[in-house]
CSV table of C-alpha atoms in Angstrom, one decimal:
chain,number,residue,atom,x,y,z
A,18,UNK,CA,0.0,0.0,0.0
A,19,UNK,CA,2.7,2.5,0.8
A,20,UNK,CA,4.0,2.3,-3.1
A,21,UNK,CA,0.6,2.9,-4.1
A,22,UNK,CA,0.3,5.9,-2.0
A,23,UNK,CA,3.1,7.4,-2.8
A,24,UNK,CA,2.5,7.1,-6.6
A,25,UNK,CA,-1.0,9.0,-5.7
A,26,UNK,CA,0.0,13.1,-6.6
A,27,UNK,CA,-1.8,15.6,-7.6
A,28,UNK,CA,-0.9,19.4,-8.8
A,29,UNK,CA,-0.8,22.5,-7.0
A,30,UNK,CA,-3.1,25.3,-8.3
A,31,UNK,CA,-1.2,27.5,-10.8
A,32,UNK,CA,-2.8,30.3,-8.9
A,33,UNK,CA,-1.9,29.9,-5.3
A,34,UNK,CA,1.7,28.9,-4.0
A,35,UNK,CA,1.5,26.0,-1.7
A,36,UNK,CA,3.0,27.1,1.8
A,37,UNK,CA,3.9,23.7,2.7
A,38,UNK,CA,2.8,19.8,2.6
A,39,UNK,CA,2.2,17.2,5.3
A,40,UNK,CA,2.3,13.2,4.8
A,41,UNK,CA,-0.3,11.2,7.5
A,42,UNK,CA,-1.3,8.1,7.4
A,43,UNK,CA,-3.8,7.8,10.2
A,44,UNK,CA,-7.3,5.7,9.8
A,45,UNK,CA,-10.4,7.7,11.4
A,46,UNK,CA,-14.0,6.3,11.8
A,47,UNK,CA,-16.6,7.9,10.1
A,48,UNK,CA,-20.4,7.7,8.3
A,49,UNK,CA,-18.8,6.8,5.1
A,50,UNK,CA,-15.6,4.1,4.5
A,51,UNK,CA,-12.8,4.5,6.9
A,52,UNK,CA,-10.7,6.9,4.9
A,53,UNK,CA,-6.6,7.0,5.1
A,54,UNK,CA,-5.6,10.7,5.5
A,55,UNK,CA,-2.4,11.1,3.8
A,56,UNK,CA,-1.5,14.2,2.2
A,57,UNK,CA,-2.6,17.9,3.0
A,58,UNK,CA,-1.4,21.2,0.7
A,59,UNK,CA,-1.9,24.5,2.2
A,60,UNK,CA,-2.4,27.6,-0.1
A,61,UNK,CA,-2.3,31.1,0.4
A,62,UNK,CA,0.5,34.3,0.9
A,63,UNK,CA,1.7,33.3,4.3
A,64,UNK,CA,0.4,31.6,7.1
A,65,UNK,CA,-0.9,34.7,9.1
A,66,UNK,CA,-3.3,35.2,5.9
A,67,UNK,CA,-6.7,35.4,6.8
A,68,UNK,CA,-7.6,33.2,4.3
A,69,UNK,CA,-5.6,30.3,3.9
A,70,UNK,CA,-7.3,26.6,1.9
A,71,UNK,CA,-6.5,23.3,1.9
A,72,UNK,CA,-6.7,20.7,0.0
A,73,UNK,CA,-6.8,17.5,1.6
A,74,UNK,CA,-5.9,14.1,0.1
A,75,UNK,CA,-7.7,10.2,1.6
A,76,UNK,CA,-7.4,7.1,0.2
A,77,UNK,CA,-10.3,4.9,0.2
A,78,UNK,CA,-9.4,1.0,0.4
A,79,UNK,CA,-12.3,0.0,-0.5
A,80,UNK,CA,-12.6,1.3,-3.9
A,81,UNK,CA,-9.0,1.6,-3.5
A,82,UNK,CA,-9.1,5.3,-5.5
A,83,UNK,CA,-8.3,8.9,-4.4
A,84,UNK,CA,-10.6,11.0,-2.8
A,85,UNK,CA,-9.9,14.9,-2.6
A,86,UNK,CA,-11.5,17.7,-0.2
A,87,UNK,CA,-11.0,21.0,-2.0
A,88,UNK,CA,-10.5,24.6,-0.4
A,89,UNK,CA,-11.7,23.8,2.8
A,90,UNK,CA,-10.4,26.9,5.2
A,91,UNK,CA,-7.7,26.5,7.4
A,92,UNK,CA,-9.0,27.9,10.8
A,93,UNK,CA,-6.4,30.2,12.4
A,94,UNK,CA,-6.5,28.8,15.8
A,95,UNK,CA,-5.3,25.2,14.0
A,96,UNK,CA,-2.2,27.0,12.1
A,97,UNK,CA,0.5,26.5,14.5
A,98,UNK,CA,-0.9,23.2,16.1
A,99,UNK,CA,-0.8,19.8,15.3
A,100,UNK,CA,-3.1,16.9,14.6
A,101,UNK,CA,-2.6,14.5,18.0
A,102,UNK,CA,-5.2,12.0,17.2
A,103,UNK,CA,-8.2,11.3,15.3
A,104,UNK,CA,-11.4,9.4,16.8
A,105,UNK,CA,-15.1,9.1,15.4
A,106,UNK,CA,-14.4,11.5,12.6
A,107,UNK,CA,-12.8,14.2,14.2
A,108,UNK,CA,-9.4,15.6,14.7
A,109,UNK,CA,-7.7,16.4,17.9
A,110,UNK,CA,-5.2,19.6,17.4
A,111,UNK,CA,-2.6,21.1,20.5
A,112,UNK,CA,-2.1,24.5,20.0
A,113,UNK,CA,0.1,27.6,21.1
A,114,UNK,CA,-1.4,30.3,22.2
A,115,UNK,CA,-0.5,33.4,23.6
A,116,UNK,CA,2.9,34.1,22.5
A,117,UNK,CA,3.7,30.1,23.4
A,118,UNK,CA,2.7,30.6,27.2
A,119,UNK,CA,0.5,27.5,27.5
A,120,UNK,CA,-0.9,24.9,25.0
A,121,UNK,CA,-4.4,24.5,24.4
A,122,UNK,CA,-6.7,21.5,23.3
A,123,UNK,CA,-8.9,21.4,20.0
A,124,UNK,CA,-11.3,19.3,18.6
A,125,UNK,CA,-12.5,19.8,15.3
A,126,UNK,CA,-13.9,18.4,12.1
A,127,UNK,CA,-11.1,19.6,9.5
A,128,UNK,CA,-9.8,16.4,8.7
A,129,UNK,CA,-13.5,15.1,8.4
A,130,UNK,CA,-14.3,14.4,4.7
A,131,UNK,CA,-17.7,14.6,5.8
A,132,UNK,CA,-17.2,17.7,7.0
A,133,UNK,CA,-18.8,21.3,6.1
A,134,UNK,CA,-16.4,23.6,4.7
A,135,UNK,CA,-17.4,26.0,7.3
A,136,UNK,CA,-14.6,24.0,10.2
A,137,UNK,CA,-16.0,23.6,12.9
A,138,UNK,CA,-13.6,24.1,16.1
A,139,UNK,CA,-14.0,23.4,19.8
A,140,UNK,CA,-11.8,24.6,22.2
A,141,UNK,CA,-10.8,22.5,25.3
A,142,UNK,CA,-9.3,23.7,28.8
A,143,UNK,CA,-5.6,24.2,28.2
A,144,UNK,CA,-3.4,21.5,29.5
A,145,UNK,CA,-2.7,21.8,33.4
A,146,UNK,CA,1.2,21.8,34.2
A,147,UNK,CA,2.8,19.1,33.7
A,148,UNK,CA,6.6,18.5,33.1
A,149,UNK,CA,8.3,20.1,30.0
A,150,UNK,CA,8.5,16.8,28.6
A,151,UNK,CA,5.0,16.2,28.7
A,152,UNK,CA,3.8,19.3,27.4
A,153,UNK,CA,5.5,19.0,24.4
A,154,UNK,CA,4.5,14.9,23.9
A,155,UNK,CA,1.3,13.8,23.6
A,156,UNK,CA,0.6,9.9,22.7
A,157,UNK,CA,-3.3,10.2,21.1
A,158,UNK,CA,-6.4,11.0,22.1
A,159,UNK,CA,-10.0,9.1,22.3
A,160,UNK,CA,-13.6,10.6,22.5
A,161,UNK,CA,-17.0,9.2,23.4
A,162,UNK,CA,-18.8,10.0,20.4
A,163,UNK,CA,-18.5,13.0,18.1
A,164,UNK,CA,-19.7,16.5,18.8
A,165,UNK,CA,-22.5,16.1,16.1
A,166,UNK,CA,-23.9,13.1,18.0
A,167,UNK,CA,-23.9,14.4,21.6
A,168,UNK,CA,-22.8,17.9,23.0
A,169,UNK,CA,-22.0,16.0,26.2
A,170,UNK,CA,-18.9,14.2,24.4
A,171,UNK,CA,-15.7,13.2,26.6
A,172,UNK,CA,-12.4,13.6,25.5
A,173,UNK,CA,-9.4,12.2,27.1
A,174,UNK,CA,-6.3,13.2,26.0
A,175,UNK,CA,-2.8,11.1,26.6
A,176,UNK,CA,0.6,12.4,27.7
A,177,UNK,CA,3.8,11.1,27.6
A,178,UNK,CA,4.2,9.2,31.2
A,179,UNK,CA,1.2,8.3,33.5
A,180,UNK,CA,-0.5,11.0,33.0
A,181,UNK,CA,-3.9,11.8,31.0
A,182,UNK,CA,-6.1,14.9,30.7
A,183,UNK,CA,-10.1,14.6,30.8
A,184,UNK,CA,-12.5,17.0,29.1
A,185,UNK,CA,-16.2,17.7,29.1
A,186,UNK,CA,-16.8,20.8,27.2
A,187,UNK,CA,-20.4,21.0,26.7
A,188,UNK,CA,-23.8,19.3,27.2
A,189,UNK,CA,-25.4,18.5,31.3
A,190,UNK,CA,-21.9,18.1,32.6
A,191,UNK,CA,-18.5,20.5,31.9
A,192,UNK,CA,-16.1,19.3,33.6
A,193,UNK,CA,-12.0,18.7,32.9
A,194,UNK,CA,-8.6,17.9,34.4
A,195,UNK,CA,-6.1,15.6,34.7
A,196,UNK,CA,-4.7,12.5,36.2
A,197,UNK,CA,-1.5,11.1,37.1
A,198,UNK,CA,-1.4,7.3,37.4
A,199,UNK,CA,-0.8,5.2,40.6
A,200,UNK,CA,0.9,3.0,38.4
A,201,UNK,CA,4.6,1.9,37.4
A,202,UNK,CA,5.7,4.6,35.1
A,203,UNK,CA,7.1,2.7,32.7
A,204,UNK,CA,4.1,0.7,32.6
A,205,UNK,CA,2.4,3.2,30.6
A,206,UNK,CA,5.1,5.5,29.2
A,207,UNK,CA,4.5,5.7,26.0
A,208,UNK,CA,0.7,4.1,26.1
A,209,UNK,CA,-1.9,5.3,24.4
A,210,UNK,CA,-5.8,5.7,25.3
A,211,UNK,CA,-8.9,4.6,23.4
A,212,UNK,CA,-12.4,4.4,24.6
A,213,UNK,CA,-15.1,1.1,24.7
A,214,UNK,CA,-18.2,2.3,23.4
A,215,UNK,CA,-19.9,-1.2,24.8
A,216,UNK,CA,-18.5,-0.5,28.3
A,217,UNK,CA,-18.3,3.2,28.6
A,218,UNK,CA,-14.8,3.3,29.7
A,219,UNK,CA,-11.5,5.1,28.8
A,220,UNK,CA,-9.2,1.7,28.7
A,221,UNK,CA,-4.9,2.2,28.1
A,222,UNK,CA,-3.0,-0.9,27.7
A,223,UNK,CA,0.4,-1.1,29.2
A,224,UNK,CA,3.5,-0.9,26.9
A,225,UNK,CA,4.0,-5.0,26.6
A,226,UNK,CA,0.1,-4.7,27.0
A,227,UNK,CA,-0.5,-7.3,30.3
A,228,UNK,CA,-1.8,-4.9,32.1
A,229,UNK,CA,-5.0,-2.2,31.4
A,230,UNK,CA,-6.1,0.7,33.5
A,231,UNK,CA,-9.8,2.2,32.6
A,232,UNK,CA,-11.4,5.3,33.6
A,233,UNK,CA,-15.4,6.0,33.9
A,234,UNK,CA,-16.1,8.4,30.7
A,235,UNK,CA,-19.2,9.5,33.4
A,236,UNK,CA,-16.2,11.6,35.3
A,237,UNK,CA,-16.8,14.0,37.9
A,238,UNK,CA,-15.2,16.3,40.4
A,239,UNK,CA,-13.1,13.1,41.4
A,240,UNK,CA,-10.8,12.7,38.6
A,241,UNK,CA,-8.4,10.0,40.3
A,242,UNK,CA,-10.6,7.0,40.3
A,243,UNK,CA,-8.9,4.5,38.3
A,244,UNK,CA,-8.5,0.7,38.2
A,245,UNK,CA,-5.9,-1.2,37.4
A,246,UNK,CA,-6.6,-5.2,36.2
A,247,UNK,CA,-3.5,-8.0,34.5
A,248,UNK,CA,-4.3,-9.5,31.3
A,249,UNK,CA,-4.3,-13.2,31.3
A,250,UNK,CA,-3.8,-14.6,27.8
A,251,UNK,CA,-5.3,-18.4,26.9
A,252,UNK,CA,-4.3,-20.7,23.9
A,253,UNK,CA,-1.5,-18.5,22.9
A,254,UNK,CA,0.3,-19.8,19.8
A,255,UNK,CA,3.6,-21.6,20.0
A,256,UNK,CA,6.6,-20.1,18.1
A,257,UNK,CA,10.0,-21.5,16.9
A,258,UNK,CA,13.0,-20.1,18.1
A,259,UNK,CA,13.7,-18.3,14.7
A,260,UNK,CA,10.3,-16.4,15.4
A,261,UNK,CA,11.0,-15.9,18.6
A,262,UNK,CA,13.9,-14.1,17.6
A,263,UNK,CA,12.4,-12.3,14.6
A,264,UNK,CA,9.9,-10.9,16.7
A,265,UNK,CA,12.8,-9.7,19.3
A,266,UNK,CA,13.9,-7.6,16.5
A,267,UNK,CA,11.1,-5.6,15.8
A,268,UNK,CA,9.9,-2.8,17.6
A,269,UNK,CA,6.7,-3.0,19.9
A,270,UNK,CA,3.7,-1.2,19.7
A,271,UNK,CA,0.4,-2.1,21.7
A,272,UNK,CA,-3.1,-1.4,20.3
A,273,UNK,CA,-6.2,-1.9,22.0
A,274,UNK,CA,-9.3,-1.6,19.9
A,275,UNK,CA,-13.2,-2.6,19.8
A,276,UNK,CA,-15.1,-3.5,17.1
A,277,UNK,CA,-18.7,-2.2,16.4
A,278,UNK,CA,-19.7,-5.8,17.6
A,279,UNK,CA,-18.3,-4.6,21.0
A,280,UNK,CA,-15.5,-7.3,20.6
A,281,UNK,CA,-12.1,-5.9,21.6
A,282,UNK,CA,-9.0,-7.1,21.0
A,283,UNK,CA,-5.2,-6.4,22.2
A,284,UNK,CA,-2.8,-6.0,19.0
A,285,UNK,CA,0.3,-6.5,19.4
């Protein structure tokens, strides 16, 4: 797939310049087939234009063609952010603001090929204070539903370490802030954080994914009730040696998803 999408191209409008060009390659749910966001072009005179387009570049596997979003405006809030994660349709920006005193949270339907050409942008609470380091990384981020199914959506919003920010922004309930796991940092250093639509829970595996810890998406003023639980793994496959050690040199990345079922599974 990654010749084919790299063959996939298209020209830059004689009339505009294009300011600069992003490769992604991040799957996001949505009403129509689950679209592979690969390629954005910005256009305009600078990037403190007020009005800024982009043209934004999926691939559908299904029909295994190219699908392109034309001149859909850049919002000015999103032009010094970037995308941290995607979930039901809907992209998750961190942003600078005010002259790069804090960073702030956005979620927003830019990235949504569904999407009206009017963007739609929701501002979160900005991140607390954590450590430099986690300020500047941020692992993903997960939400309930999307702000056009509910206006009392959750997001919850992974850092690097134990550490994780909640946010209600709308709806009955409006509440945010973050926790810090009682956990073994390394544990869930580099983890990341998806939500189970069957249980109504924020679940993130552990890095060699035996252990989970969920959250209540239902979250109140009491923001540290977690639970921790080991994964116990049944008819697990038995490998040669030489797999053994082909596995030992590849690099590690635990994913924990559900399916619309409500089956999940642990990918490894």
């Amino acid at each position: 797939m990654s010749s084919l999408l790299l063959s996939l191209s298209s020209k830059a409008s004689l009339r505009k310049l294009p300011l600069r060009c992003h490769t992604l390659r991040m799957f996001s749910s949505s009403t129509t087939n689950p679209y592979l966001l690969y390629r954005v072009i910005n256009y305009g005179s600078s990037m403190d234009d007020i009005h800024v387009t982009s043209n934004i570049h999926y691939f559908d596997p299904v029909k295994e063609d190219e699908v392109i979003v034309r001149d859909k405006v850049l919002p000015m809030e999103l032009r010094k952010g970037c995308l941290v994660g995607m979930s039901h349709g809907w992209g998750v920006f961190k942003a600078v603001c005010d002259y790069n005193e804090y960073k702030a949270i956005y979620v927003t339907d830019y990235y949504n090929p569904c999407g009206s050409k009017s963007v739609k942008s929701i501002p979160l609470h900005p991140l607390g204070k954590p450590i430099a380091i986690q300020q500047q990384a941020i692992t993903n981020a997960a939400m309930t539903c999307s702000p056009d199914q509910s206006k009392d959506f959750a997001v919850a919003v992974k850092c690097l370490g134990p550490m994780i920010n909640f946010n209600r922004p709308g709806g009955t309930h409006k509440d945010s802030g973050s926790v810090i796991f009682k956990t073994p940092f390394q544990y869930f250093d580099q983890s990341k954080v998806m939500y189970s639509k069957r249980d109504e829970k924020f679940y993130t595996p552990s890095f060699g994914g035996h252990f989970l810890v969920f959250w209540d998406s239902f979250f109140g003023e009491d923001m540290t009730g977690s639970e921790l639980v080991e994964l116990r793994f049944c008819n697990v496959p038995k490998l040669t040696q030489s797999e053994w050690e082909l596995l030992d040199s590849c690099s590690k990345t635990v994913y924990l998803v559900e399916s619309p079922s409500g089956q999940r599974f642990l990918i490894k």
